[in-house]
Short mmCIF file of C-alpha atoms and ligand atoms in Angstrom, two decimals:
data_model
loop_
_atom_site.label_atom_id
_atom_site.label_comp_id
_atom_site.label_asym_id
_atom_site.label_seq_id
_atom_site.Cartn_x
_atom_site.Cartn_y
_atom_site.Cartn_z
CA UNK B 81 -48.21 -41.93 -0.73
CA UNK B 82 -45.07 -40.28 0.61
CA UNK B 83 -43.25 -37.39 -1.53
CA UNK B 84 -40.33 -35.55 -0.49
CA UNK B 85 -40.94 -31.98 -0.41
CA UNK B 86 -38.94 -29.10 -1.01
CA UNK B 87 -38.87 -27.27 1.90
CA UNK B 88 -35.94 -25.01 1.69
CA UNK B 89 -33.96 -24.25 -1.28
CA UNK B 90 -30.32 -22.19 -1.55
CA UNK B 91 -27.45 -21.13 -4.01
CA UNK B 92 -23.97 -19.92 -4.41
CA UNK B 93 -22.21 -18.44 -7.14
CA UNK B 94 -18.36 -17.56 -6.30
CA UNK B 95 -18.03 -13.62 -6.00
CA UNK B 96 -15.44 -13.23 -9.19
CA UNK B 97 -17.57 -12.69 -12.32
CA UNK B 98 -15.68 -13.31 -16.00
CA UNK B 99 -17.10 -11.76 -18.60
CA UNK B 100 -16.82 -12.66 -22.23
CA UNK B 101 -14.75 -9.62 -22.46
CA UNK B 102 -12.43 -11.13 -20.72
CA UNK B 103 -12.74 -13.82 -22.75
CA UNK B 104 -11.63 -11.64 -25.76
CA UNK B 105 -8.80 -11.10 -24.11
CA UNK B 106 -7.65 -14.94 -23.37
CA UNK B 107 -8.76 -16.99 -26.60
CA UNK B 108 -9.96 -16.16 -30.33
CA UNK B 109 -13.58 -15.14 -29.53
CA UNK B 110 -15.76 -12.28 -29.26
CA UNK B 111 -18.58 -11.87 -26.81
CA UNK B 112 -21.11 -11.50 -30.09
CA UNK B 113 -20.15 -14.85 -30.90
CA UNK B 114 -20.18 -16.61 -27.45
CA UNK B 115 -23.84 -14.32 -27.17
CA UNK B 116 -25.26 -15.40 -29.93
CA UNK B 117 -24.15 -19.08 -29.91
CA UNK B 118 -24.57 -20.03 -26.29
CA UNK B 119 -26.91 -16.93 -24.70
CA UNK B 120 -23.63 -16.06 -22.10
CA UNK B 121 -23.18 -13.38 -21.32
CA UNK B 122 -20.79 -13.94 -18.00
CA UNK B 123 -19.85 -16.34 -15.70
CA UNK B 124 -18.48 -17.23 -12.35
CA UNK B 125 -15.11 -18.77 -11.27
CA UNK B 126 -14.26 -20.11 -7.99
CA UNK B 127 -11.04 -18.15 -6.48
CA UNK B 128 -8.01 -20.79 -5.45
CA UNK B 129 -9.20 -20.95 -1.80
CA UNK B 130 -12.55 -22.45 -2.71
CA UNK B 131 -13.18 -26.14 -3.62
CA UNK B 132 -16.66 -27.68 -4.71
CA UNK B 133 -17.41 -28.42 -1.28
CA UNK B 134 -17.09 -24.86 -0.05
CA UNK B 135 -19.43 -23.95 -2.18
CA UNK B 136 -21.77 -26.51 -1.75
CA UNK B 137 -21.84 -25.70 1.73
CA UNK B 138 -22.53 -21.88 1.68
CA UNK B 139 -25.88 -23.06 -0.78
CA UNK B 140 -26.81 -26.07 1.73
CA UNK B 141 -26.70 -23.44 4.51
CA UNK B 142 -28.85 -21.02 2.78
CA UNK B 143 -31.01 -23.84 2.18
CA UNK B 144 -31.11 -25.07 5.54
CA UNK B 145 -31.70 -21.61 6.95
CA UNK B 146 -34.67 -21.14 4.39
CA UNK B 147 -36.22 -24.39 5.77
CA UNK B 148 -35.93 -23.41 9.56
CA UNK B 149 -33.27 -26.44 10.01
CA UNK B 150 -29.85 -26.97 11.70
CA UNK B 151 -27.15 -29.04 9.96
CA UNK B 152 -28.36 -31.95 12.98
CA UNK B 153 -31.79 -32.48 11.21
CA UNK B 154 -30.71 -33.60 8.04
CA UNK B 155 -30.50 -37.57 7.57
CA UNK B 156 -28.65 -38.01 4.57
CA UNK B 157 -26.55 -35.67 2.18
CA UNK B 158 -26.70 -36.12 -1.79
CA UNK B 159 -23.98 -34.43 -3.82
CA UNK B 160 -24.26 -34.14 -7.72
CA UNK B 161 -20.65 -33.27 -9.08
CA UNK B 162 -18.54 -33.65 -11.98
CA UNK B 163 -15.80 -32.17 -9.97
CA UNK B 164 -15.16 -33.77 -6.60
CA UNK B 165 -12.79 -31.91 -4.48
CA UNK B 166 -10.83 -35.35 -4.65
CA UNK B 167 -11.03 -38.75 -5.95
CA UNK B 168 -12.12 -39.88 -2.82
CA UNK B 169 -13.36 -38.89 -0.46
CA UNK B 170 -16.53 -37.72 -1.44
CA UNK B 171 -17.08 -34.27 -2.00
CA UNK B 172 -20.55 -35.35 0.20
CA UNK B 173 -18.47 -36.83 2.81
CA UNK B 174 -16.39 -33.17 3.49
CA UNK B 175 -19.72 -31.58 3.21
CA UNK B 176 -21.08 -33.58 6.48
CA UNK B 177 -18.13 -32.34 7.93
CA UNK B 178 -18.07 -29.08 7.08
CA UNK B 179 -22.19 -28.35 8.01
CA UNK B 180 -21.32 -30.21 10.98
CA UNK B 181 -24.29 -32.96 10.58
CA UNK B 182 -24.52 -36.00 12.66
CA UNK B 183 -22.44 -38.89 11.34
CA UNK B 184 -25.05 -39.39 8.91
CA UNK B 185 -24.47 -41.13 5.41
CA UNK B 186 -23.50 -39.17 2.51
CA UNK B 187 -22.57 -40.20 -1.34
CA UNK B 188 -21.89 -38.22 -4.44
CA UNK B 189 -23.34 -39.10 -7.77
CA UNK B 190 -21.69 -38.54 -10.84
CA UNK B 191 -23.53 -38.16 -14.01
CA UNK B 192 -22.17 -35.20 -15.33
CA UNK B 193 -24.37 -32.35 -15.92
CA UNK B 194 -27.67 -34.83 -15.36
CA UNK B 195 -26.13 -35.42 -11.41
CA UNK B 196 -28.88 -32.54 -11.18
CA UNK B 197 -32.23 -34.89 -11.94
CA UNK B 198 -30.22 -38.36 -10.55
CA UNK B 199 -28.88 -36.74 -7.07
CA UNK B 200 -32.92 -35.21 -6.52
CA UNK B 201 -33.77 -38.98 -7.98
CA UNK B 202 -31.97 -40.70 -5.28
CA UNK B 203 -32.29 -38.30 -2.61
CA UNK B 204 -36.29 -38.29 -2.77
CA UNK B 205 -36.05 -41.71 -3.07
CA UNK B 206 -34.74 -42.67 0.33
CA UNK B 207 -37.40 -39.84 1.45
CA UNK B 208 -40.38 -41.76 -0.41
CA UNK B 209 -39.32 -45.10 0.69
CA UNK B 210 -39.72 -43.72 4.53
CA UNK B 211 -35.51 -44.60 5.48
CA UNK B 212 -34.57 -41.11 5.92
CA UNK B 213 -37.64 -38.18 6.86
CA UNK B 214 -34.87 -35.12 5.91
CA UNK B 215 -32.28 -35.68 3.08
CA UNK B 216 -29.81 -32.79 1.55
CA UNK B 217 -29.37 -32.69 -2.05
CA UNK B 218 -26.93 -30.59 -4.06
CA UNK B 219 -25.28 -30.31 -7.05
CA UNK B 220 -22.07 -28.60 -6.93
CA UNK B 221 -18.75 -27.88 -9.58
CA UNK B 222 -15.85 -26.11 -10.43
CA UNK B 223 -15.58 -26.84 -13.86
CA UNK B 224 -13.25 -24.31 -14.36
CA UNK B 225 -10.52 -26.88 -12.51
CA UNK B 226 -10.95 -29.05 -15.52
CA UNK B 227 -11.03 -26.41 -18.07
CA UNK B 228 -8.47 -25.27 -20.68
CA UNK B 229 -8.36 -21.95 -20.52
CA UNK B 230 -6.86 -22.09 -24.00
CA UNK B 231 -9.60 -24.38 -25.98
CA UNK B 232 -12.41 -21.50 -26.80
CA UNK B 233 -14.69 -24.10 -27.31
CA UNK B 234 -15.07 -24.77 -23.80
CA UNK B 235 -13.78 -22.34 -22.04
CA UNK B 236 -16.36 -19.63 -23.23
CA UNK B 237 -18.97 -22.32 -21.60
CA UNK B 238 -17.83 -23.88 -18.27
CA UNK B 239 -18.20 -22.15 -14.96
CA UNK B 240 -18.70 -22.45 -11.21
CA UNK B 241 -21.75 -22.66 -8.91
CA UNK B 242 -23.31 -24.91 -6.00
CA UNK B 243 -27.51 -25.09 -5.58
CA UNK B 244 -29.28 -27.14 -2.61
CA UNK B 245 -32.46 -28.29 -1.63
CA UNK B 246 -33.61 -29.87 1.57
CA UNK B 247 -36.02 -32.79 1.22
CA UNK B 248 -38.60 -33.59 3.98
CA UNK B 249 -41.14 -36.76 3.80
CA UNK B 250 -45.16 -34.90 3.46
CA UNK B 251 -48.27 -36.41 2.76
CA UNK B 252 -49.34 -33.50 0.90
CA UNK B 253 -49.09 -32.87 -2.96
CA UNK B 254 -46.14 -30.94 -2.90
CA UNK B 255 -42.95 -32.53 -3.71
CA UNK B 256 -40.88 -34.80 -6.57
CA UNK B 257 -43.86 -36.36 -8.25
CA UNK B 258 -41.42 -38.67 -10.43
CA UNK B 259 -37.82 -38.81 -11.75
CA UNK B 260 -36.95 -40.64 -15.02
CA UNK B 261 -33.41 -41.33 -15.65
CA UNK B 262 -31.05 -42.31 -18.83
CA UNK B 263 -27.81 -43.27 -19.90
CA UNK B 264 -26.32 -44.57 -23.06
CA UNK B 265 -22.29 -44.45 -23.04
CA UNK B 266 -22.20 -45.04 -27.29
CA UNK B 267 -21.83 -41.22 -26.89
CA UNK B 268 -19.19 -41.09 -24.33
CA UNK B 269 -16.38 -39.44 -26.41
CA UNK B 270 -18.98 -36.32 -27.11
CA UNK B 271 -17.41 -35.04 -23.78
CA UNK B 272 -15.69 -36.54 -21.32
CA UNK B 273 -12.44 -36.14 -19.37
CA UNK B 274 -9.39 -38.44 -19.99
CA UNK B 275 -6.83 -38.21 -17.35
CA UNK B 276 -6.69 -38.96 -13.48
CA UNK B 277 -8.63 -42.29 -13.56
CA UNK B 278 -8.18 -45.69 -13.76
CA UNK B 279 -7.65 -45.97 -18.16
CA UNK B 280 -5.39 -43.10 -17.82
CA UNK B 281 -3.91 -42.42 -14.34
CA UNK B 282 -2.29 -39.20 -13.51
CA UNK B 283 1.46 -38.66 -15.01
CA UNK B 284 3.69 -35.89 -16.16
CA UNK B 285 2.31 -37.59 -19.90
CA UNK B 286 -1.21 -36.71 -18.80
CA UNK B 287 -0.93 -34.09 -17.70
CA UNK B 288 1.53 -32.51 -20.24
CA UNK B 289 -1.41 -34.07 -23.24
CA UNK B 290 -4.08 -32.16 -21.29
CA UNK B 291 -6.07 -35.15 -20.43
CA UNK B 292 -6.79 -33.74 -17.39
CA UNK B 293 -9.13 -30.97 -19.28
CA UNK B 294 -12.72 -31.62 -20.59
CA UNK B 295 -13.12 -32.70 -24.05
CA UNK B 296 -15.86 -31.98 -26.34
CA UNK B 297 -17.35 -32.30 -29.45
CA UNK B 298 -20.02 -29.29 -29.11
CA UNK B 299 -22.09 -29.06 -32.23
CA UNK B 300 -22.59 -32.70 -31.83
CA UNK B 301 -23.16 -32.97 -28.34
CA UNK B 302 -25.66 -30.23 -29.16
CA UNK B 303 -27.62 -32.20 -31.70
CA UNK B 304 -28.16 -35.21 -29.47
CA UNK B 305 -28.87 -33.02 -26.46
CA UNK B 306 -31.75 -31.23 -28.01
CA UNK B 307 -33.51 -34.19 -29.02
CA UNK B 308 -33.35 -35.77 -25.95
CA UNK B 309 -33.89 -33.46 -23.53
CA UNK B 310 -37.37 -33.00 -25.70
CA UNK B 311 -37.99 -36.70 -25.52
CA UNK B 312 -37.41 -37.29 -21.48
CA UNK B 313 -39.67 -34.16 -21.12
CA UNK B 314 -42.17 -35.27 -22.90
CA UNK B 315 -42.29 -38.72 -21.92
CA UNK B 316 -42.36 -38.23 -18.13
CA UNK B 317 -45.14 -35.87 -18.68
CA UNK B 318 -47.47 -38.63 -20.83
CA UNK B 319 -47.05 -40.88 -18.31
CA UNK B 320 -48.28 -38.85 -15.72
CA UNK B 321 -51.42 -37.88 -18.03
CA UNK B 322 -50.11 -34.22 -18.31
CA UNK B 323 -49.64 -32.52 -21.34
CA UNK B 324 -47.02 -29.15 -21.70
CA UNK B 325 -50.17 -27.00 -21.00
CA UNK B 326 -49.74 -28.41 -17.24
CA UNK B 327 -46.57 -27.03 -16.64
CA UNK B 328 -46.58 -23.90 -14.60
CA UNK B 329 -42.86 -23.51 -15.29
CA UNK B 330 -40.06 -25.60 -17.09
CA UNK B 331 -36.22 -25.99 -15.60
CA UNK B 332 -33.70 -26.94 -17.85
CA UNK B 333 -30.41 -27.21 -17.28
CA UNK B 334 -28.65 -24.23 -18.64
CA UNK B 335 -25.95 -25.91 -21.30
CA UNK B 336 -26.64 -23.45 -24.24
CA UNK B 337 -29.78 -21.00 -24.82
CA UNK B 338 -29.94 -22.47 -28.30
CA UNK B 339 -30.27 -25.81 -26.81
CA UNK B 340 -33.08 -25.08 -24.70
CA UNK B 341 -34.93 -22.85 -26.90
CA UNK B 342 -34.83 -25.68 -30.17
CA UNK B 343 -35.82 -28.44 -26.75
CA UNK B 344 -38.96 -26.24 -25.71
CA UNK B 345 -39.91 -25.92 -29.13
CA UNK B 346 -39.54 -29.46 -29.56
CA UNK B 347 -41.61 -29.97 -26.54
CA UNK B 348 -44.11 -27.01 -27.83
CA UNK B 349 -43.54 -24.78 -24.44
CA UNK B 350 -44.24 -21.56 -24.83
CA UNK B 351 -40.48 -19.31 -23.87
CA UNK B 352 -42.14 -17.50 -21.40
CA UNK B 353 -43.11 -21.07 -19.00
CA UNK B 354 -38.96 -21.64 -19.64
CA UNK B 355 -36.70 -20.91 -16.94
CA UNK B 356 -33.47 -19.19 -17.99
CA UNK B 357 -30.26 -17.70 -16.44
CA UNK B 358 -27.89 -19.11 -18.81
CA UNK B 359 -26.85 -15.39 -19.49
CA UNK B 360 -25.20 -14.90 -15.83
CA UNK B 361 -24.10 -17.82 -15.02
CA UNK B 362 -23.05 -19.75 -18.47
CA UNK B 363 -23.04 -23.76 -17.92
CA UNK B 364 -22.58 -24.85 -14.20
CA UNK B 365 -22.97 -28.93 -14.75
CA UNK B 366 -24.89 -30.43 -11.94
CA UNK B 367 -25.34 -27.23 -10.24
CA UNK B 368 -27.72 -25.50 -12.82
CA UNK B 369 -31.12 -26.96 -11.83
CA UNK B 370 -30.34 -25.94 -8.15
CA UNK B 371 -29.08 -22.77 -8.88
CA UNK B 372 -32.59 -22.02 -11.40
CA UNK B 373 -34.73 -23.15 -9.03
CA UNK B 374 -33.50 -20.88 -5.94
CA UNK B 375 -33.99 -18.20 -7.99
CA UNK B 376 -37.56 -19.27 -9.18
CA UNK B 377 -38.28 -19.62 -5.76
CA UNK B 378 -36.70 -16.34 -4.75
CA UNK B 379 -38.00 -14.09 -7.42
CA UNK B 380 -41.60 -15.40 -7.09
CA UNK B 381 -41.48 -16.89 -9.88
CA UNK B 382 -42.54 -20.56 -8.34
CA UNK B 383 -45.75 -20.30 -6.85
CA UNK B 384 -47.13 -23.03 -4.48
CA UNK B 385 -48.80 -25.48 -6.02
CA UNK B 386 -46.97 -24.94 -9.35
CA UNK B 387 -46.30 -27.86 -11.53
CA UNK B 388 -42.34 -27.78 -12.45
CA UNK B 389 -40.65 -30.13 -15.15
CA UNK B 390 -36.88 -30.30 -14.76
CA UNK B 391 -35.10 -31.77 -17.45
CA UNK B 392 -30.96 -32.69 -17.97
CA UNK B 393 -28.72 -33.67 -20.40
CA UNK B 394 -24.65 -33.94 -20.04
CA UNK B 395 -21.46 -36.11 -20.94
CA UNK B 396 -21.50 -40.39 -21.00
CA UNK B 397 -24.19 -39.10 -22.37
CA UNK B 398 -26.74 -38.83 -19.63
CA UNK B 399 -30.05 -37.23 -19.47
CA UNK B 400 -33.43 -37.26 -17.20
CA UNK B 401 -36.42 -35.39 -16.02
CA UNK B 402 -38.23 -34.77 -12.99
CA UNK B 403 -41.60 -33.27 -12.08
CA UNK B 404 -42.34 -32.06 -9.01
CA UNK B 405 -45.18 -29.97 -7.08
CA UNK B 406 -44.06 -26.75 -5.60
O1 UT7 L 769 -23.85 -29.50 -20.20
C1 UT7 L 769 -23.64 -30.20 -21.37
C2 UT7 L 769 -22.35 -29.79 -21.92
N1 UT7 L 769 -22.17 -29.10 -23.13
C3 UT7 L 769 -23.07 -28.65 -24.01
O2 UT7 L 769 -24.23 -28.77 -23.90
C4 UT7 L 769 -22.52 -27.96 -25.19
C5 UT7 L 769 -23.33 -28.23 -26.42
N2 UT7 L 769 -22.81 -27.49 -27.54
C6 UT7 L 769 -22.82 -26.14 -27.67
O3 UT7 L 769 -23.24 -25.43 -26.77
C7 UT7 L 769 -22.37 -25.55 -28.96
O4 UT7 L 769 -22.08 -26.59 -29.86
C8 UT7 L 769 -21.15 -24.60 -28.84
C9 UT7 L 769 -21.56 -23.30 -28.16
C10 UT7 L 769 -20.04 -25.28 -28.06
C11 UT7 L 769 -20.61 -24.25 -30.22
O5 UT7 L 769 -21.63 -23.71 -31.02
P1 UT7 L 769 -21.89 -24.27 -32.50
O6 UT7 L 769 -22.93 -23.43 -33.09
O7 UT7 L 769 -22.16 -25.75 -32.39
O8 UT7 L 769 -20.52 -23.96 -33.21
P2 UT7 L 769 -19.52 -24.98 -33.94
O9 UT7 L 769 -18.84 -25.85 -32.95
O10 UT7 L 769 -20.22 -25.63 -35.09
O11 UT7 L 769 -18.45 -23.98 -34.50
C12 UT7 L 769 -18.76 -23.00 -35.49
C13 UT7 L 769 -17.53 -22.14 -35.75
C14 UT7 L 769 -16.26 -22.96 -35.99
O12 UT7 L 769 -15.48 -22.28 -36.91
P3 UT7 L 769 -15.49 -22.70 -38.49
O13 UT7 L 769 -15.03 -24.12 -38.51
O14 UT7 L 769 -16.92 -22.53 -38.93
O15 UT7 L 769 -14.56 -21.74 -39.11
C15 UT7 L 769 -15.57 -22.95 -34.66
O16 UT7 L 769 -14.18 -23.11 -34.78
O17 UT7 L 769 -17.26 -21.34 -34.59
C16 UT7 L 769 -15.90 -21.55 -34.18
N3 UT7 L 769 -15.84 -21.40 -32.71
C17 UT7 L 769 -15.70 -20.22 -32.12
N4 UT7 L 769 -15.57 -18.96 -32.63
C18 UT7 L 769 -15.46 -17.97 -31.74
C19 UT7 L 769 -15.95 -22.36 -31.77
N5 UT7 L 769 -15.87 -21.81 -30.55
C20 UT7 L 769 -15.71 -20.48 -30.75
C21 UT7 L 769 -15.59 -19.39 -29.87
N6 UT7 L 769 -15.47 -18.15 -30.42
N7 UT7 L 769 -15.60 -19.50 -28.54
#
C-alpha cells in the first residue's frame, strides 16, 4: 500500500523571544508560577510585519530545501491554523503564492490546536489515495493576534510559530501509518473565540467586549484534555496491534507540561520516549507537532525506522493521533 512519507521537515519561530519576566512586568504573574503550572519558560511573538503566512513560508522552505525540492514539485499545500492571515483567503492560498508553486490547490483546516494531526490527516490522504505524489503540510499561528495581553490566563500560554513537512507517495514502511480524528463541540465554550464571524460579526461592540480575544476556561479544558489525549493515543495504537513499548518516541502537542506528563502517565510512557519543548516555545496551536518534530529530526533524536505517535487536543474541543514510520 501507498504511505506518504516524510521526506523533508522545517520550522520557524519569529526572532523576538518573551520571557515570563516580561510577563511579570505586563499581568499579575510570576515566572515560578507560569513554570511550575505550564513548564514555560519563554516564548515567541511574531513582530507587526509578519503574518501566519510569512511564517509558514520560511518553515515550508526549510522543509523543501531539506527534501531536495523546489516550490514547483509540490502538488498540493495543507495549512493547519487557528489564525488565518484573513477570513478568506486562505492563509494556504497566500502561501502558494508566496513559495511560488504552480497553480496548484491549497486549503486550510481549522481545528484549533488538533489542525496539527487533521492537516497531516488530509494531506497524506490525497498522497495515499495516489491524486497528488508531493503534498505540503503545515501548521502555522500567531496566537498572539488573538490574545489579551491583559487576561494572565492566556497570555502566559499563547505564542507564535510555523512547522512543515513535505509528503511524498513511497512504497516503503516509512510514512503516516494512520490518523484518527475527533470532535465533540458540547465543549465548545472551554475555549473558543467570539468575535469576527458569522454569530458575532466584527463591530466597535466586539471589539470594545474583547470578543475578538481567545477565551478559556483552563483548569477545565485541562481536565478533559488529559484524558483524551490518553484515550486517542492509546486507541490508535491497539488497533494497530502495538502497545506503548512500540513507540520509539511520543509527540504531543505542547499545551501545558502538566498536561502531557498526567497524558503519558495515563498512557504508561516512560518521560524519557516524550517529546518536549514546551519550555521555549510555550503553546503554538497547530504549529507544535511541526515545530517538535523538526527538532526530533534535527537533533537526532528521530532515527529511521522509528515508530512516532503524535497526539492533539485543542478548542471545539478537538483531538486526534497519528502514527507514523520515520
Ligand atoms: O492547546 C490547548 C489550549 N489550552 C490548554 O491546553 C490549556 C489547558 N489549561 C492549562 O494549561 C492550565 O489550566 C492553566 C496553565 C491555564 C492554569 O493552570 P491551573 O493549574 O489549571 O490553574 P487554575 O486555572 O486552577 O488557577 C489557579 C490559580 C487561580 O487563583 P485562585 O483562584 O486559586 O486564587 C488563578 O486565578 O492561579 C491563578 N492564575 C494565575 N496566577 C498567576 C491563573 N493564571 C495565573 C497566572 N499567574 N498567569
Amino acid at each position: 500500500m501507498m504511505r506518504a512519507r516524510i521526506i523533508g521537515v522545517g520550522a520557524y519561530a519569529p526572532k523576538r523571544i518573551v520571557t515570563n519576566a516580561d510577563l511579570e512586568k505586563m499581568v499579575d504573574t510570576s515566572d515560578a508560577w507560569i513554570f511550575q503550572r505550564s513548564g514555560i519558560r519563554e516564548r515567541r511573538v511574531a513582530d507587526e510585519s509578519e503574518a501566519t503566512s510569512d511564517l509558514a513560508v520560511k518553515a515550508a522552505q526549510q522543509a523543501l530545501e531539506r527534501a531536495g525540492l523546489v516550490p514547483d514539485d509540490i502538488d498540493f499545500i495543507v495549512v493547519g491554523t487557528t489564525t488565518a492571515d484573513m477570513q478568506f483567503p486562505s492563509t494556504a492560498n497566500f502561501v502558494q503564492h508566496k513559495l511560488g508553486c504552480r497553480r496548484i490547490g491549497s486549503v486550510d483546516v481549522w481545528a484549533a490546536c488538533t489542525a496539527s494531526i487533521y492537516s497531516l490527516a488530509v494531506g497524506s490522504q490525497f498522497v495515499q489515495t495516489g491524486k497528488y505524489r508531493r503534498v505540503l503540510c503545515i501548521g502555522a499561528e500567531t496566537l498572539s493576534r488573538i490574545t489579551d495581553w491583559t487576561d494572565r490566563g492566556t497570555c502566559v500560554l499563547l505564542a507564535d510559530a510555523a512547522g512543515a513537512a513535505v509528503l511524498e507517495a513511497s512504497e516503503g514502511e516509512s510514512g503516516v501509518i494512520d490518523a484518527d480524528l475527533y470532535s465533540d463541540a458540547r465543549h465548545w465554550e472551554l475555549l473558543y473565540m467570539p468575535g469576527g464571524g458569522s454569530r458575532n460579526p466584527a463591530s466597535h461592540e466586539t471589539v470594545t467586549a474583547g470578543m475578538h480575544y481567545a477565551k478559556m476556561k483552563g483548569n477545565e479544558l485541562f481536565k478533559v484534555a488529559v484524558r483524551m489525549f490518553g484515550e486517542c493515543a492509546g486507541a490508535i495504537l491497539e488497533r494497530h496491534g502495538l502497545g506503548v513499548r512500540d513507540v520509539d518516541l511520543f509527540i504531543p502537542h505542547q499545551a501545558n507540561l502538566r498536561i502531557i506528563e498526567a497524558a503519558a502517565k495515563r498512557l504508561g510512557m516512560p518521560m524519557d520516549r516524550v517529546f518536549v519543548n514546551i519550555d521555549r516555545y510555550g503553546n503554538t496551536g497547530a504549529a507544535s507537532i511541526y515545530v517538535a518534530l523538526e527538532e526530533a529530526a534535527s537533533t537526532g533524536r528521530l532515527k529511521r525506522g522509528d515508530l512516532v505517535l503524535l497526539a492533539a487536543f485543542g478548542g471545539g474541543v478537538t483531538w486526534g493521533a497519528a502514527l507514523l514510520r520515520w
